[in-house]
Short mmCIF file of C-alpha atoms and ligand atoms in Angstrom, two decimals:
data_model
loop_
_atom_site.label_atom_id
_atom_site.label_comp_id
_atom_site.label_asym_id
_atom_site.label_seq_id
_atom_site.Cartn_x
_atom_site.Cartn_y
_atom_site.Cartn_z
CA MET A 1 90.19 74.64 114.84
CA LYS A 2 92.91 76.04 112.60
CA ASN A 3 96.04 77.57 114.12
CA ARG A 4 96.04 81.35 113.92
CA ILE A 5 98.73 83.30 112.08
CA PHE A 6 99.49 87.02 112.05
CA SER A 7 101.84 89.07 109.91
CA GLY A 8 102.21 92.69 108.87
CA ILE A 9 103.80 94.99 106.33
CA GLN A 10 104.69 98.67 106.57
CA PRO A 11 103.18 101.27 104.23
CA SER A 12 106.55 102.95 103.95
CA GLY A 13 107.11 102.93 100.19
CA ASP A 14 107.10 100.63 97.18
CA ILE A 15 106.49 96.97 97.97
CA HIS A 16 109.41 95.07 96.46
CA ILE A 17 110.01 91.51 95.35
CA GLY A 18 111.86 90.86 98.66
CA ASN A 19 108.60 91.58 100.53
CA TYR A 20 106.71 89.52 97.97
CA ILE A 21 108.94 86.43 97.94
CA GLY A 22 109.93 86.58 101.63
CA ALA A 23 106.47 87.32 103.01
CA ILE A 24 103.35 88.09 100.95
CA ARG A 25 103.57 85.09 98.60
CA ASN A 26 103.84 82.76 101.63
CA TRP A 27 100.89 84.46 103.32
CA ALA A 28 98.76 83.85 100.25
CA GLN A 29 99.75 80.16 100.26
CA MET A 30 98.83 79.70 103.93
CA MET A 31 95.26 80.99 103.77
CA ASP A 32 93.60 77.57 103.42
CA ASP A 33 95.48 75.91 106.26
CA TYR A 34 95.43 78.63 108.93
CA GLU A 35 93.16 81.28 110.35
CA CYS A 36 94.96 84.29 108.87
CA ILE A 37 95.20 87.88 110.08
CA PHE A 38 97.26 90.28 107.95
CA CYS A 39 97.84 93.93 108.63
CA ILE A 40 99.19 97.15 107.16
CA VAL A 41 101.26 98.31 110.13
CA ASP A 42 100.97 102.08 109.74
CA TYR A 43 102.13 103.00 113.27
CA HIS A 44 105.42 101.20 112.56
CA ALA A 45 106.01 103.43 109.53
CA MET A 46 105.87 106.48 111.83
CA ALA A 47 109.16 105.50 113.48
CA GLY A 48 110.99 106.17 110.21
CA LYS A 49 110.92 109.07 107.79
CA TYR A 50 107.33 109.57 106.71
CA ASP A 51 105.13 112.27 105.28
CA PRO A 52 101.70 112.65 106.95
CA LYS A 53 100.32 114.21 103.75
CA ILE A 54 100.81 111.00 101.80
CA LEU A 55 100.38 108.42 104.56
CA GLN A 56 96.82 107.52 103.51
CA GLN A 57 97.93 107.17 99.90
CA ARG A 58 100.77 104.84 100.99
CA ILE A 59 98.34 102.75 103.05
CA MET A 60 96.01 102.37 100.07
CA GLU A 61 98.94 101.46 97.79
CA ALA A 62 100.23 98.83 100.21
CA ALA A 63 96.74 97.39 100.68
CA THR A 64 96.13 97.30 96.92
CA VAL A 65 99.43 95.57 96.16
CA ASN A 66 98.90 92.96 98.89
CA ILE A 67 95.45 92.10 97.54
CA ALA A 68 96.83 92.01 93.99
CA CYS A 69 99.56 89.63 95.20
CA GLY A 70 96.94 87.16 96.35
CA LEU A 71 95.49 88.09 99.77
CA ASP A 72 91.89 86.97 99.56
CA PRO A 73 89.50 88.77 101.94
CA ASP A 74 87.24 85.69 102.03
CA ARG A 75 90.06 83.63 103.51
CA CYS A 76 91.81 86.15 105.77
CA ALA A 77 91.23 89.31 107.78
CA PHE A 78 93.18 92.17 106.21
CA PHE A 79 93.14 95.60 107.85
CA VAL A 80 95.07 98.69 108.96
CA GLN A 81 96.79 98.52 112.37
CA SER A 82 95.64 101.98 113.57
CA HIS A 83 91.99 101.00 112.93
CA VAL A 84 92.27 98.52 115.82
CA ILE A 85 93.47 100.82 118.57
CA GLU A 86 93.91 97.97 121.09
CA HIS A 87 97.34 97.28 119.52
CA THR A 88 98.72 100.44 121.15
CA GLU A 89 97.10 99.82 124.53
CA LEU A 90 98.69 96.37 124.71
CA THR A 91 102.01 97.91 123.65
CA TRP A 92 102.01 100.04 126.79
CA MET A 93 101.34 96.99 128.97
CA PHE A 94 104.21 95.17 127.23
CA ASN A 95 106.52 98.20 127.57
CA CYS A 96 106.26 97.74 131.29
CA VAL A 97 107.54 94.13 131.20
CA THR A 98 110.25 94.60 128.54
CA PRO A 99 113.83 95.27 129.70
CA ILE A 100 115.24 98.27 127.81
CA GLY A 101 118.55 96.41 127.25
CA GLU A 102 116.73 93.81 125.12
CA LEU A 103 115.55 96.56 122.78
CA GLN A 104 118.92 98.25 122.58
CA ARG A 105 120.57 95.06 121.34
CA MET A 106 118.17 94.54 118.41
CA THR A 107 120.10 94.47 115.12
CA GLN A 108 117.42 96.38 113.24
CA PHE A 109 117.45 99.16 115.86
CA LYS A 110 121.24 99.47 115.55
CA ASP A 111 121.10 99.47 111.72
CA LYS A 112 118.25 101.95 111.49
CA SER A 113 119.87 104.22 114.09
CA LYS A 114 122.84 104.47 111.75
CA HIS A 115 120.67 105.22 108.72
CA GLN A 116 118.50 107.83 110.45
CA ASN A 117 121.00 109.20 112.95
CA GLN A 118 119.23 112.58 113.09
CA ASN A 119 116.02 110.89 114.24
CA ILE A 120 116.74 108.08 116.72
CA ASN A 121 113.32 108.28 118.33
CA VAL A 122 111.79 106.13 121.08
CA GLY A 123 109.43 104.60 118.51
CA LEU A 124 112.42 103.15 116.67
CA LEU A 125 113.59 101.49 119.88
CA ASP A 126 110.08 100.38 120.83
CA TYR A 127 109.22 98.97 117.40
CA PRO A 128 109.61 95.29 118.49
CA VAL A 129 107.27 95.83 121.46
CA LEU A 130 104.55 97.21 119.17
CA MET A 131 105.23 94.22 116.91
CA ALA A 132 104.82 91.82 119.86
CA ALA A 133 101.48 93.51 120.67
CA ASP A 134 100.39 93.20 117.00
CA ILE A 135 100.97 89.45 117.17
CA LEU A 136 99.86 88.66 120.72
CA ILE A 137 96.66 90.71 120.74
CA TYR A 138 95.41 87.93 118.42
CA LYS A 139 97.19 85.19 120.41
CA ALA A 140 98.69 84.15 117.07
CA GLU A 141 100.83 81.01 117.19
CA ILE A 142 102.66 81.41 113.89
CA VAL A 143 104.21 84.48 112.28
CA PRO A 144 105.31 84.12 108.63
CA VAL A 145 108.15 86.60 108.06
CA GLY A 146 111.46 87.09 106.28
CA GLU A 147 114.70 86.29 108.11
CA ASP A 148 115.26 89.93 109.16
CA GLN A 149 112.36 89.63 111.61
CA ILE A 150 113.53 86.49 113.48
CA GLN A 151 115.16 88.45 116.31
CA HIS A 152 111.94 90.41 116.85
CA ILE A 153 109.90 87.20 117.04
CA GLU A 154 112.31 85.82 119.65
CA LEU A 155 111.78 88.99 121.68
CA CYS A 156 108.02 88.61 121.24
CA ARG A 157 108.27 85.12 122.77
CA GLU A 158 110.24 86.57 125.67
CA ILE A 159 107.65 89.31 126.23
CA ALA A 160 104.88 86.66 126.25
CA ARG A 161 106.87 84.62 128.82
CA LYS A 162 107.49 87.65 131.04
CA PHE A 163 103.87 88.77 130.90
CA ASN A 164 102.63 85.24 131.66
CA ALA A 165 105.06 84.87 134.55
CA THR A 166 104.01 88.24 136.04
CA PHE A 167 100.26 88.24 135.47
CA GLY A 168 99.33 84.61 134.80
CA GLU A 169 99.20 82.43 131.68
CA THR A 170 97.68 84.60 128.93
CA PHE A 171 99.66 84.47 125.71
CA PRO A 172 101.13 81.71 123.51
CA GLU A 173 104.80 81.89 122.50
CA PRO A 174 104.57 82.37 118.73
CA GLN A 175 106.90 80.68 116.26
CA ALA A 176 108.38 82.38 113.20
CA HIS A 177 107.59 80.67 109.92
CA LEU A 178 110.24 81.13 107.24
CA GLY A 179 109.65 80.29 103.59
CA LYS A 180 112.32 78.70 101.37
CA HIS A 181 113.56 82.13 100.25
CA LYS A 182 113.86 83.88 103.58
CA ARG A 183 116.33 86.62 102.66
CA ILE A 184 116.27 88.19 99.20
CA MET A 185 119.39 90.20 98.53
CA GLY A 186 119.28 93.61 96.89
CA LEU A 187 120.50 94.35 93.37
CA ASP A 188 123.77 95.56 94.91
CA GLY A 189 124.35 91.90 95.93
CA LYS A 190 125.61 93.05 99.35
CA ASN A 191 122.59 94.02 101.45
CA LYS A 192 119.08 92.72 102.04
CA MET A 193 116.68 94.00 99.38
CA SER A 194 115.22 97.04 101.07
CA LYS A 195 113.23 100.19 100.33
CA SER A 196 115.54 102.46 102.27
CA LEU A 197 118.65 101.20 100.43
CA ASN A 198 116.98 101.68 97.05
CA ASN A 199 118.40 98.35 95.85
CA TYR A 200 115.09 96.78 94.91
CA ILE A 201 112.75 95.73 92.12
CA GLY A 202 109.25 96.97 92.90
CA VAL A 203 106.29 94.63 92.43
CA LEU A 204 104.68 97.40 90.34
CA ASP A 205 107.79 98.39 88.36
CA THR A 206 107.22 98.26 84.59
CA ASP A 207 109.13 95.77 82.41
CA ASP A 208 111.33 98.63 81.15
CA GLU A 209 112.13 99.83 84.66
CA ILE A 210 112.96 96.27 85.70
CA TRP A 211 115.32 95.78 82.77
CA LYS A 212 117.15 99.04 83.56
CA LYS A 213 117.66 97.84 87.14
CA LEU A 214 118.69 94.32 86.11
CA LYS A 215 121.29 95.57 83.61
CA SER A 216 123.43 97.00 86.39
CA ALA A 217 122.64 94.32 88.99
CA PHE A 218 125.52 92.58 90.75
CA THR A 219 126.41 89.02 89.63
CA ASP A 220 129.23 86.52 90.37
CA GLU A 221 132.21 88.92 90.53
CA ASN A 222 134.74 86.19 89.70
CA ARG A 223 133.27 85.82 86.24
CA ILE A 224 135.13 88.16 83.88
CA LYS A 225 134.54 86.75 80.39
CA LYS A 226 131.23 85.42 79.08
CA THR A 227 132.78 81.95 78.60
CA ASP A 228 134.24 81.74 82.14
CA PRO A 229 132.47 79.06 84.16
CA GLY A 230 130.24 80.79 86.75
CA ASN A 231 129.07 79.77 90.19
CA PRO A 232 125.29 80.11 90.62
CA ASP A 233 125.66 79.44 94.37
CA ILE A 234 127.13 82.93 94.84
CA CYS A 235 125.19 84.76 92.12
CA ASN A 236 122.27 86.90 93.19
CA ILE A 237 120.66 86.73 89.74
CA TYR A 238 120.58 82.95 90.09
CA SER A 239 118.93 83.21 93.56
CA LEU A 240 116.21 85.34 91.99
CA HIS A 241 115.75 82.69 89.26
CA ASP A 242 115.52 80.10 92.02
CA ALA A 243 112.76 82.11 93.71
CA LEU A 244 110.75 83.07 90.63
CA SER A 245 111.51 81.07 87.48
CA GLU A 246 109.97 77.81 86.27
CA ALA A 247 111.84 74.62 87.32
CA ASP A 248 113.25 73.89 83.84
CA THR A 249 114.61 77.46 83.45
CA ILE A 250 116.25 77.24 86.89
CA SER A 251 118.00 73.98 86.08
CA GLU A 252 119.01 75.14 82.56
CA VAL A 253 120.48 78.41 83.87
CA ASN A 254 122.28 76.56 86.66
CA GLN A 255 123.99 74.07 84.33
CA ASP A 256 124.71 76.53 81.51
CA CYS A 257 126.26 79.02 83.94
CA ARG A 258 128.58 76.39 85.48
CA LYS A 259 129.76 75.36 82.01
CA GLY A 260 130.18 78.93 80.71
CA ARG A 261 127.44 78.35 78.11
CA ILE A 262 125.33 81.36 79.15
CA GLY A 263 126.61 84.87 79.87
CA CYS A 264 125.29 87.16 82.62
CA VAL A 265 123.32 89.35 80.18
CA ASP A 266 121.40 86.38 78.74
CA CYS A 267 120.82 85.03 82.23
CA LYS A 268 119.38 88.42 83.22
CA LYS A 269 117.18 88.42 80.09
CA LYS A 270 115.71 85.09 81.16
CA LEU A 271 115.10 86.46 84.65
CA HIS A 272 113.45 89.50 83.12
CA GLN A 273 111.04 87.18 81.27
CA SER A 274 110.24 85.28 84.48
CA LEU A 275 109.62 88.53 86.35
CA SER A 276 107.35 89.80 83.60
CA PHE A 277 105.42 86.51 83.56
CA HIS A 278 105.05 86.60 87.34
CA LEU A 279 104.33 90.29 87.87
CA THR A 280 102.06 91.10 84.89
CA PRO A 281 98.90 89.56 86.44
CA ILE A 282 99.71 91.29 89.76
CA ARG A 283 100.13 94.67 88.03
CA ASP A 284 96.87 94.15 86.10
CA LYS A 285 94.94 93.34 89.27
CA ALA A 286 96.53 96.30 91.06
CA ASP A 287 95.49 98.60 88.17
CA PHE A 288 91.92 97.38 88.50
CA LEU A 289 91.94 98.01 92.27
CA PHE A 290 93.55 101.46 91.91
CA ASN A 291 90.55 102.33 89.73
CA ASN A 292 88.17 100.86 92.33
CA PRO A 293 89.52 102.08 95.69
CA ASP A 294 86.12 101.60 97.34
CA LYS A 295 86.61 97.81 96.98
CA VAL A 296 89.92 98.02 98.85
CA GLN A 297 88.44 100.26 101.54
CA GLU A 298 85.57 97.84 102.07
CA ILE A 299 88.00 94.91 102.48
CA LEU A 300 89.99 96.88 105.07
CA LYS A 301 86.82 97.88 106.93
CA GLN A 302 85.53 94.29 107.11
CA GLY A 303 88.98 93.08 108.16
CA ALA A 304 89.18 95.66 110.96
CA MET A 305 85.74 94.68 112.26
CA LYS A 306 86.69 90.97 112.39
CA SER A 307 90.06 91.65 114.03
CA LYS A 308 88.72 94.20 116.52
CA LYS A 309 86.41 91.60 118.08
CA ILE A 310 89.39 89.37 118.91
CA ALA A 311 91.53 92.32 120.05
CA GLU A 312 88.80 93.62 122.38
CA GLU A 313 88.40 90.20 123.96
CA THR A 314 92.15 89.92 124.60
CA MET A 315 92.29 93.44 126.09
CA ARG A 316 89.38 92.68 128.43
CA GLU A 317 91.33 89.68 129.75
CA VAL A 318 94.60 91.67 129.96
CA ARG A 319 93.00 94.61 131.81
CA ILE A 320 91.54 92.25 134.42
CA LYS A 321 94.82 90.39 134.90
CA THR A 322 96.84 93.61 135.20
CA GLY A 323 94.41 95.18 137.67
CA PHE A 324 92.79 97.72 135.33
CA ARG A 325 89.17 96.76 135.60
N1 AQP B 401 114.82 91.33 101.41
C1 AQP B 401 113.90 90.61 101.99
N2 AQP B 401 113.90 89.27 101.88
C2 AQP B 401 112.94 88.52 102.47
N3 AQP B 401 111.92 89.04 103.19
C3 AQP B 401 111.88 90.38 103.34
N4 AQP B 401 111.02 91.19 103.97
C4 AQP B 401 111.42 92.48 103.80
N5 AQP B 401 112.54 92.53 103.06
C5 AQP B 401 112.85 91.23 102.74
C6 AQP B 401 109.85 90.75 104.73
O1 AQP B 401 108.72 91.49 104.27
C7 AQP B 401 107.80 91.62 105.36
C8 AQP B 401 107.33 93.05 105.47
O2 AQP B 401 108.44 93.86 105.76
P1 AQP B 401 108.35 95.33 106.34
O3 AQP B 401 107.13 95.99 105.99
O4 AQP B 401 108.74 95.29 107.78
O5 AQP B 401 109.43 95.97 105.50
P2 AQP B 401 110.92 96.04 105.79
O6 AQP B 401 111.53 94.76 106.26
O7 AQP B 401 111.13 97.19 106.67
O8 AQP B 401 111.27 96.30 104.31
P3 AQP B 401 112.40 97.17 103.89
O9 AQP B 401 112.26 97.32 102.43
O10 AQP B 401 113.67 96.61 104.40
O11 AQP B 401 112.03 98.54 104.55
P4 AQP B 401 113.00 99.62 105.13
O12 AQP B 401 114.05 99.82 104.11
O13 AQP B 401 112.10 100.82 105.31
O14 AQP B 401 113.50 99.07 106.41
C9 AQP B 401 108.53 91.13 106.62
O15 AQP B 401 108.07 89.83 106.93
C10 AQP B 401 109.96 91.09 106.20
O16 AQP B 401 110.68 90.07 106.89
#
């Protein structure tokens, strides 16, 4: 029996290389060793600014990019959250064991409340409870995520503990699984790479678009002249090399930067080459799938059928334990 993992991604805009390096690439590498369930979490996207007219298009884009990045429907279940309605039923059960104070202290809730201060809705506060239901409805033991989600996974463990203590042992306490590159910084060098901050490189950006973004990207601010020795440890361009370039390029850039033998522009050019090498096959596969949306829809349908069986079984057990026969 393989351990089960669950993870999700929102269809809330372009998928960026932070999502790819911090999450999707790890998911694709875990498919042989775990029983994998991956999900487009469309209900989560509703808590932010979203346009119902293009929601389905966003879902298809997110699904297409994830498959192009390596999710293989033969080795994982991949589906849309709202197609397995049990997620929301379990959320209600979990709402009733979750202290409101725990939700109010979540960093992401505080940050997002600042960014969308005209729309601080209950969904924004309740987001981590829906996330706990997404994970626990499959009794997943491992959740591969980026660092920004660690606090939510801790809360998920607490919700599992509270539910088990109230209604009897039902759920495991899942562990977060972080890859080597758990927090990719945005091109501003100050904040996490993020759609809403528009500081990202999209997985589907063209080479020209990527170069335009890289040209103005933040580097080691202490380096004034090209010949000044730089410090790769504090340079965001170097961290992106570390996440994406070949080993010999990483070590060459590291040494040349410290000795002032390579300037920031040339370092960015090398990164641009690595990005192009890495993203071209993904873009090609995505192009093929955009022209064959029925293939993507079929994958999502099969994934929902597989996942729904597990979700229904968990809900049967939960309804009995909570007195809703
Ligand atoms: N910058 C990042 N570095 C590492 N991992 C990241 N993830 C997101 N940004 C980074 C991981 O990607 C997975 C899916 O994330 P999501 O769908 O919840 O998207 P998000 O975190 O909401 O992405 P954004 O771009 O930051 O969206 P907005 O701006 O709308 O809030 C998760 O595992 C996440 O950790």
